[in-house]
Structures are given as structure tokens and as C-alpha cells.
Amino acid sequence: SEIVFSAKKKCACAKRTALPALRLSSLKCEAVNGTINVESIAAGKIHLENVNGSTNATNCTATAGCHCETVNGSVKLTGGVRGNVHLESVNGSVAFNTTEKLEQFNCEFDTMSGSVYINGEKQSRKHTTVISNAAESKLKAETMNGSIRANFAM
């Protein structure tokens, strides 16, 4: 099964729930089996947690942080996200694409059996830390079995 929350007006799937364009103080979605898809949501905080299935937040805005995690599946987050951002998968890849610049984040990337890519460039270490004096936000991305890809605005 699939859980989808979208701020878009039209949803073709009967399992989708369309939310009107509004600003939420927080959004929390949890699932055991299936995919969580959150699209075009603006919130203070976003929290998505899954066990068996992917967790996707597409074109979302979070001003006070975001937590996306799954045990078996990929984690994908795109949009303008600030605050404390934590992305985690045990068995799957992690992808982060933001409209924010790298300098705005202190980052920690950690994988056991995969690679770390920052703005398309493969890093030489499986544990990579990026510290910025101008950082206002924190990003922690981790997976045991999978790669991490983080892309920031230039």
C-alpha cells in the first residue's frame, strides 16, 4: 500500500489524500508496510517514519527541521529544508536535494557499504563531515547498506 499526502489540487489515485495549500506547524506520517510519499507540503517540521518501504518527501519546505527514516527502503527528500535534518535508512539509499546552499549546513554523512556523493562528487570516505562557519542548519544522513547523494544549490 501507499500513503500519499499532497498539496496539489488533483490526485488521480484513490489512496491519495489531497490537502489544500496551507502551512502546517508539523506533519507526522508513520507506516509499517508500504511507501510514504509527501508532496509539496510546507511545514515547520516534517517527520516521516517507515519500516518496510520507501519514504519520500518531494518539493517540501520545512523551516524547523525534517526527519525521514525507514528500515527497508530508500529515503528521498527534495525542497527547501532548514533546521535539523535527519535522513536514515538501514537497507537503502539516501538522497537529499535542496534549494539551500551547502554553506548553510553542518553535515555528517555515514554509510557502511556504499558511497557518499556531495553535489555529484564521490567522496573518498564512507564517513564524511562538512563544517561551515555560516551554517544555520544541520544535516545528518546515514545508511548501513546503500549510498548517500546530497545536492545543494550552487
PDB file of C-alpha atoms in Angstrom:
ATOM      1  CA  SER A   1       0.000   0.000   0.000  1.00  0.00           C
ATOM      2  CA  GLU A   2       0.972   3.639  -0.331  1.00  0.00           C
ATOM      3  CA  ILE A   3       0.436   6.737   1.788  1.00  0.00           C
ATOM      4  CA  VAL A   4       0.487   9.990  -0.164  1.00  0.00           C
ATOM      5  CA  PHE A   5      -0.098  13.495   1.137  1.00  0.00           C
ATOM      6  CA  SER A   6      -0.062  16.214  -1.472  1.00  0.00           C
ATOM      7  CA  ALA A   7      -0.779  19.928  -1.526  1.00  0.00           C
ATOM      8  CA  LYS A   8      -1.512  19.633  -5.243  1.00  0.00           C
ATOM      9  CA  LYS A   9      -5.168  20.087  -6.124  1.00  0.00           C
ATOM     10  CA  LYS A  10      -5.615  16.949  -8.229  1.00  0.00           C
ATOM     11  CA  CYS A  11      -4.878  13.391  -7.117  1.00  0.00           C
ATOM     12  CA  ALA A  12      -5.502  10.551  -9.567  1.00  0.00           C
ATOM     13  CA  CYS A  13      -5.139   7.681  -7.091  1.00  0.00           C
ATOM     14  CA  ALA A  14      -7.955   6.781  -4.700  1.00  0.00           C
ATOM     15  CA  LYS A  15      -5.379   6.108  -1.986  1.00  0.00           C
ATOM     16  CA  ARG A  16      -4.051   9.653  -2.183  1.00  0.00           C
ATOM     17  CA  THR A  17      -5.160  12.371   0.184  1.00  0.00           C
ATOM     18  CA  ALA A  18      -5.049  15.898  -1.229  1.00  0.00           C
ATOM     19  CA  LEU A  19      -4.502  18.674   1.269  1.00  0.00           C
ATOM     20  CA  PRO A  20      -5.383  22.266   0.401  1.00  0.00           C
ATOM     21  CA  ALA A  21      -2.498  24.694   0.042  1.00  0.00           C
ATOM     22  CA  LEU A  22      -1.805  25.507   3.646  1.00  0.00           C
ATOM     23  CA  ARG A  23       1.073  25.909   6.036  1.00  0.00           C
ATOM     24  CA  LEU A  24       1.296  23.264   8.725  1.00  0.00           C
ATOM     25  CA  SER A  25       3.103  23.667  12.017  1.00  0.00           C
ATOM     26  CA  SER A  26       4.119  20.000  11.696  1.00  0.00           C
ATOM     27  CA  LEU A  27       3.377  16.875   9.682  1.00  0.00           C
ATOM     28  CA  LYS A  28       3.936  13.355  11.011  1.00  0.00           C
ATOM     29  CA  CYS A  29       3.361  10.189   8.956  1.00  0.00           C
ATOM     30  CA  GLU A  30       4.159   6.656  10.055  1.00  0.00           C
ATOM     31  CA  ALA A  31       3.782   3.341   8.204  1.00  0.00           C
ATOM     32  CA  VAL A  32       4.792  -0.277   8.691  1.00  0.00           C
ATOM     33  CA  ASN A  33       4.432  -1.742   5.180  1.00  0.00           C
ATOM     34  CA  GLY A  34       4.219   0.452   2.098  1.00  0.00           C
ATOM     35  CA  THR A  35       5.526   3.704   0.713  1.00  0.00           C
ATOM     36  CA  ILE A  36       5.158   7.160   2.224  1.00  0.00           C
ATOM     37  CA  ASN A  37       5.027   9.958  -0.354  1.00  0.00           C
ATOM     38  CA  VAL A  38       4.636  13.568   0.759  1.00  0.00           C
ATOM     39  CA  GLU A  39       4.471  16.175  -1.997  1.00  0.00           C
ATOM     40  CA  SER A  40       4.595  19.988  -1.998  1.00  0.00           C
ATOM     41  CA  ILE A  41       3.974  20.388   1.729  1.00  0.00           C
ATOM     42  CA  ALA A  42       5.100  23.464   3.672  1.00  0.00           C
ATOM     43  CA  ALA A  43       5.519  22.876   7.399  1.00  0.00           C
ATOM     44  CA  GLY A  44       7.563  23.914  10.361  1.00  0.00           C
ATOM     45  CA  LYS A  45       8.619  20.287  10.930  1.00  0.00           C
ATOM     46  CA  ILE A  46       8.174  17.143   8.856  1.00  0.00           C
ATOM     47  CA  HIS A  47       8.522  13.665  10.385  1.00  0.00           C
ATOM     48  CA  LEU A  48       8.188  10.554   8.199  1.00  0.00           C
ATOM     49  CA  GLU A  49       8.880   7.108   9.618  1.00  0.00           C
ATOM     50  CA  ASN A  50       8.530   3.727   7.925  1.00  0.00           C
ATOM     51  CA  VAL A  51       9.579   0.105   8.451  1.00  0.00           C
ATOM     52  CA  ASN A  52       9.203  -1.705   5.103  1.00  0.00           C
ATOM     53  CA  GLY A  53       9.028   0.738   2.234  1.00  0.00           C
ATOM     54  CA  SER A  54      10.444   3.936   0.854  1.00  0.00           C
ATOM     55  CA  THR A  55       9.981   7.349   2.428  1.00  0.00           C
ATOM     56  CA  ASN A  56       9.777  10.279   0.003  1.00  0.00           C
ATOM     57  CA  ALA A  57       9.255  13.998   0.605  1.00  0.00           C
ATOM     58  CA  THR A  58       9.196  15.840  -2.736  1.00  0.00           C
ATOM     59  CA  ASN A  59       9.262  19.624  -3.194  1.00  0.00           C
ATOM     60  CA  CYS A  60       8.655  20.180   0.502  1.00  0.00           C
ATOM     61  CA  THR A  61       9.540  23.133   2.682  1.00  0.00           C
ATOM     62  CA  ALA A  62      10.385  22.739   6.360  1.00  0.00           C
ATOM     63  CA  THR A  63      11.664  25.695   8.359  1.00  0.00           C
ATOM     64  CA  ALA A  64      12.353  23.933  11.668  1.00  0.00           C
ATOM     65  CA  GLY A  65      13.677  20.552  10.559  1.00  0.00           C
ATOM     66  CA  CYS A  66      12.829  17.259   8.949  1.00  0.00           C
ATOM     67  CA  HIS A  67      13.216  13.614   9.972  1.00  0.00           C
ATOM     68  CA  CYS A  68      12.782  10.855   7.359  1.00  0.00           C
ATOM     69  CA  GLU A  69      13.616   7.256   8.119  1.00  0.00           C
ATOM     70  CA  THR A  70      12.964   3.689   7.039  1.00  0.00           C
ATOM     71  CA  VAL A  71      14.436   0.285   7.792  1.00  0.00           C
ATOM     72  CA  ASN A  72      13.981  -1.351   4.369  1.00  0.00           C
ATOM     73  CA  GLY A  73      13.753   1.116   1.510  1.00  0.00           C
ATOM     74  CA  SER A  74      15.123   4.367   0.210  1.00  0.00           C
ATOM     75  CA  VAL A  75      14.784   7.842   1.718  1.00  0.00           C
ATOM     76  CA  LYS A  76      14.423  10.865  -0.580  1.00  0.00           C
ATOM     77  CA  LEU A  77      13.969  14.500   0.432  1.00  0.00           C
ATOM     78  CA  THR A  78      13.781  17.430  -2.001  1.00  0.00           C
ATOM     79  CA  GLY A  79      12.982  21.089  -1.439  1.00  0.00           C
ATOM     80  CA  GLY A  80      13.891  23.997   0.781  1.00  0.00           C
ATOM     81  CA  VAL A  81      14.617  22.476   4.171  1.00  0.00           C
ATOM     82  CA  ARG A  82      16.274  24.167   7.141  1.00  0.00           C
ATOM     83  CA  GLY A  83      16.851  23.327  10.798  1.00  0.00           C
ATOM     84  CA  ASN A  84      17.901  19.868  11.959  1.00  0.00           C
ATOM     85  CA  VAL A  85      17.552  17.398   9.085  1.00  0.00           C
ATOM     86  CA  HIS A  86      17.982  13.667   9.745  1.00  0.00           C
ATOM     87  CA  LEU A  87      17.720  11.113   6.932  1.00  0.00           C
ATOM     88  CA  GLU A  88      18.221   7.442   7.718  1.00  0.00           C
ATOM     89  CA  SER A  89      17.830   4.035   6.072  1.00  0.00           C
ATOM     90  CA  VAL A  90      19.199   0.695   7.192  1.00  0.00           C
ATOM     91  CA  ASN A  91      18.818  -1.114   3.846  1.00  0.00           C
ATOM     92  CA  GLY A  92      18.519   1.504   1.132  1.00  0.00           C
ATOM     93  CA  SER A  93      19.892   4.657  -0.394  1.00  0.00           C
ATOM     94  CA  VAL A  94      19.509   8.200   0.933  1.00  0.00           C
ATOM     95  CA  ALA A  95      19.022  11.187  -1.396  1.00  0.00           C
ATOM     96  CA  PHE A  96      18.846  14.867  -0.403  1.00  0.00           C
ATOM     97  CA  ASN A  97      18.275  17.640  -2.961  1.00  0.00           C
ATOM     98  CA  THR A  98      17.799  21.116  -1.567  1.00  0.00           C
ATOM     99  CA  THR A  99      17.412  24.667  -2.792  1.00  0.00           C
ATOM    100  CA  GLU A 100      19.676  25.742   0.086  1.00  0.00           C
ATOM    101  CA  LYS A 101      23.458  26.156  -0.255  1.00  0.00           C
ATOM    102  CA  LEU A 102      25.960  23.711   1.267  1.00  0.00           C
ATOM    103  CA  GLU A 103      27.445  26.550   3.350  1.00  0.00           C
ATOM    104  CA  GLN A 104      24.155  26.797   5.257  1.00  0.00           C
ATOM    105  CA  PHE A 105      24.590  23.280   6.695  1.00  0.00           C
ATOM    106  CA  ASN A 106      26.920  21.437   9.010  1.00  0.00           C
ATOM    107  CA  CYS A 107      26.760  17.947   7.518  1.00  0.00           C
ATOM    108  CA  GLU A 108      27.537  14.422   8.616  1.00  0.00           C
ATOM    109  CA  PHE A 109      27.283  11.557   6.114  1.00  0.00           C
ATOM    110  CA  ASP A 110      27.764   7.941   7.149  1.00  0.00           C
ATOM    111  CA  THR A 111      27.466   4.668   5.190  1.00  0.00           C
ATOM    112  CA  MET A 112      28.887   1.199   5.810  1.00  0.00           C
ATOM    113  CA  SER A 113      28.593  -0.391   2.350  1.00  0.00           C
ATOM    114  CA  GLY A 114      28.027   2.401  -0.122  1.00  0.00           C
ATOM    115  CA  SER A 115      29.470   5.710  -1.230  1.00  0.00           C
ATOM    116  CA  VAL A 116      28.891   9.356  -0.340  1.00  0.00           C
ATOM    117  CA  TYR A 117      28.318  11.915  -3.110  1.00  0.00           C
ATOM    118  CA  ILE A 118      28.135  15.662  -2.489  1.00  0.00           C
ATOM    119  CA  ASN A 119      26.953  17.714  -5.478  1.00  0.00           C
ATOM    120  CA  GLY A 120      27.763  14.741  -7.714  1.00  0.00           C
ATOM    121  CA  GLU A 121      31.327  14.348  -6.449  1.00  0.00           C
ATOM    122  CA  LYS A 122      32.199  10.994  -4.895  1.00  0.00           C
ATOM    123  CA  GLN A 123      33.837  11.428  -1.502  1.00  0.00           C
ATOM    124  CA  SER A 124      36.873   9.345  -0.546  1.00  0.00           C
ATOM    125  CA  ARG A 125      35.473   8.343   2.860  1.00  0.00           C
ATOM    126  CA  LYS A 126      32.351   6.479   3.938  1.00  0.00           C
ATOM    127  CA  HIS A 127      32.100   8.863   6.891  1.00  0.00           C
ATOM    128  CA  THR A 128      32.268  12.471   5.713  1.00  0.00           C
ATOM    129  CA  THR A 129      31.794  15.656   7.733  1.00  0.00           C
ATOM    130  CA  VAL A 130      31.362  19.161   6.313  1.00  0.00           C
ATOM    131  CA  ILE A 131      31.550  22.088   8.744  1.00  0.00           C
ATOM    132  CA  SER A 132      30.665  25.663   7.774  1.00  0.00           C
ATOM    133  CA  ASN A 133      31.110  28.786   9.874  1.00  0.00           C
ATOM    134  CA  ALA A 134      27.983  30.238   8.262  1.00  0.00           C
ATOM    135  CA  ALA A 135      25.820  27.172   8.955  1.00  0.00           C
ATOM    136  CA  GLU A 136      22.382  27.707  10.423  1.00  0.00           C
ATOM    137  CA  SER A 137      21.174  24.151   9.809  1.00  0.00           C
ATOM    138  CA  LYS A 138      22.384  20.616  10.433  1.00  0.00           C
ATOM    139  CA  LEU A 139      22.145  17.599   8.116  1.00  0.00           C
ATOM    140  CA  LYS A 140      22.798  14.026   9.191  1.00  0.00           C
ATOM    141  CA  ALA A 141      22.363  11.350   6.503  1.00  0.00           C
ATOM    142  CA  GLU A 142      23.108   7.717   7.237  1.00  0.00           C
ATOM    143  CA  THR A 143      22.595   4.232   5.848  1.00  0.00           C
ATOM    144  CA  MET A 144      24.092   0.838   6.534  1.00  0.00           C
ATOM    145  CA  ASN A 145      23.578  -0.662   3.061  1.00  0.00           C
ATOM    146  CA  GLY A 146      23.349   1.978   0.365  1.00  0.00           C
ATOM    147  CA  SER A 147      24.804   5.191  -0.975  1.00  0.00           C
ATOM    148  CA  ILE A 148      24.140   8.767   0.063  1.00  0.00           C
ATOM    149  CA  ARG A 149      23.665  11.531  -2.514  1.00  0.00           C
ATOM    150  CA  ALA A 150      23.348  15.139  -1.353  1.00  0.00           C
ATOM    151  CA  ASN A 151      22.881  18.005  -3.795  1.00  0.00           C
ATOM    152  CA  PHE A 152      22.837  21.634  -2.729  1.00  0.00           C
ATOM    153  CA  ALA A 153      22.150  24.897  -4.585  1.00  0.00           C
ATOM    154  CA  MET A 154      25.239  26.451  -6.135  1.00  0.00           C
TER     155      MET A 154
END
